[in-house]
Short mmCIF file of C-alpha atoms in Angstrom, two decimals:
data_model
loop_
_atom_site.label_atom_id
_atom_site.label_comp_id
_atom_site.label_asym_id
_atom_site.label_seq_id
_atom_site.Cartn_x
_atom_site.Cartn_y
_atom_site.Cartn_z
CA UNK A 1 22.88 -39.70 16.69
CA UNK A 2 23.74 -36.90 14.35
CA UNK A 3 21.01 -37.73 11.89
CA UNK A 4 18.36 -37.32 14.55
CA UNK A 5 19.90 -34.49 15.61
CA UNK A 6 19.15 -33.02 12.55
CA UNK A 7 15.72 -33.98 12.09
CA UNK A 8 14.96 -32.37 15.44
CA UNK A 9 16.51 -29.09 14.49
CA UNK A 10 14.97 -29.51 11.00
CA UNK A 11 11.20 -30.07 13.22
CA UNK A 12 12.09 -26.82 15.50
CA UNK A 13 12.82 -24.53 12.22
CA UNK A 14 9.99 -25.90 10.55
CA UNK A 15 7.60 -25.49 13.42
CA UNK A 16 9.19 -21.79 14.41
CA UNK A 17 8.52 -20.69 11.05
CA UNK A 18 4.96 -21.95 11.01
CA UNK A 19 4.41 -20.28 14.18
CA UNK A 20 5.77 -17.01 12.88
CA UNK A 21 3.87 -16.97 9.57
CA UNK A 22 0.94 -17.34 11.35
CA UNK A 23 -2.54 -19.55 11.96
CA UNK A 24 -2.86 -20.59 8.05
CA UNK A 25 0.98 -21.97 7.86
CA UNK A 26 0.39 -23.63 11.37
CA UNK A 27 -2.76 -25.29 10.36
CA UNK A 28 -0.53 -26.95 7.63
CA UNK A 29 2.47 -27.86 10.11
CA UNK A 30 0.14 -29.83 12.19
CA UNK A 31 -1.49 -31.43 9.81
CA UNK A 32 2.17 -32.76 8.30
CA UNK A 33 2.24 -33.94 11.57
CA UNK A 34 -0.80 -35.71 11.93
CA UNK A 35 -3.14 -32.83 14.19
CA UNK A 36 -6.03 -30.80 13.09
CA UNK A 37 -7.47 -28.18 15.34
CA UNK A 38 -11.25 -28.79 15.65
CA UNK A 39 -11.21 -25.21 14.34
CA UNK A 40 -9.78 -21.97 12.98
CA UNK A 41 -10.67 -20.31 16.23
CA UNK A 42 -8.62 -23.17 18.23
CA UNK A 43 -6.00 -22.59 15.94
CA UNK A 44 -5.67 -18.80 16.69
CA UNK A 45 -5.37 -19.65 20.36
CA UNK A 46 -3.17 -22.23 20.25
CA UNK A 47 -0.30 -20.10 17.21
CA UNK A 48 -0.53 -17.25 20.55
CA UNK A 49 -0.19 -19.95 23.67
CA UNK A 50 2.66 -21.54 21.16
CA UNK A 51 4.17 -18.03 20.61
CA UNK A 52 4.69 -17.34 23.93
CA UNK A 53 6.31 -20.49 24.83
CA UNK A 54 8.28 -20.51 22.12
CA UNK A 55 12.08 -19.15 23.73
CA UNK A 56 13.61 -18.66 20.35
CA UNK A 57 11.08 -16.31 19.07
CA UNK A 58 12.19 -12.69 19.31
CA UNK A 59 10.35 -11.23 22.78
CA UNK A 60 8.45 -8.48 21.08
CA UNK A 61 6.10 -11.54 19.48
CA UNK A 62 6.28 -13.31 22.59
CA UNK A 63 4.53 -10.09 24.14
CA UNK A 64 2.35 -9.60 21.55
CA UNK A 65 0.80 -12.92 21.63
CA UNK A 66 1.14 -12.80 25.38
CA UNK A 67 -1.06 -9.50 25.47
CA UNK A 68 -4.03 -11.04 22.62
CA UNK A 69 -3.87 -13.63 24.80
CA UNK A 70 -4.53 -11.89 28.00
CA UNK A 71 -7.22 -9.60 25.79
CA UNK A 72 -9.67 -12.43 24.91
CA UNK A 73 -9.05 -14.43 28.39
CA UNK A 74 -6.45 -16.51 28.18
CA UNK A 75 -3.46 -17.52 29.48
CA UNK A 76 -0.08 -18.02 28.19
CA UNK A 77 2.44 -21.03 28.00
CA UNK A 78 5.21 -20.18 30.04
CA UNK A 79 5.92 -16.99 28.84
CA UNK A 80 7.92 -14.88 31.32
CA UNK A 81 9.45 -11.55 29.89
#
């Protein structure tokens, strides 16, 4: 159990710092994992909707993506300040 354990934490880091570095670095994440967003504008959207559902990401870019969100229309995942 402790090797998936690891793998799952390993997933989580790599995907939080994909998120973090922004649309180009998740764009690569997902396709390691098999996804491509139809395109760079679907990407943008989803790195913000991510962002904010993300717990472990410090609040201030929870709120920021949260608020660009809101700006162009959509809504967040989950995010509750």
């Amino acid at each position: 159990m402790r090797g998936q354990d690891d793998r799952i934490a390993g997933y989580i880091a790599e995907r939080d710092a994909a998120v973090t570095a922004g649309v180009d670095a998740l764009i690569a994440f997902s396709a390691k994992y098999g996804h491509r967003p139809s395109d760079r504008d679907v990407a943008t959207i989803t790195l913000h909707k991510l962002r904010t559902a993300i717990r472990s990401l410090p609040l201030p870019v929870r709120l920021a993506s949260h608020e660009w969100l809101s700006r162009h229309g959509f809504e967040s995942w989950g995010f509750d300040a």
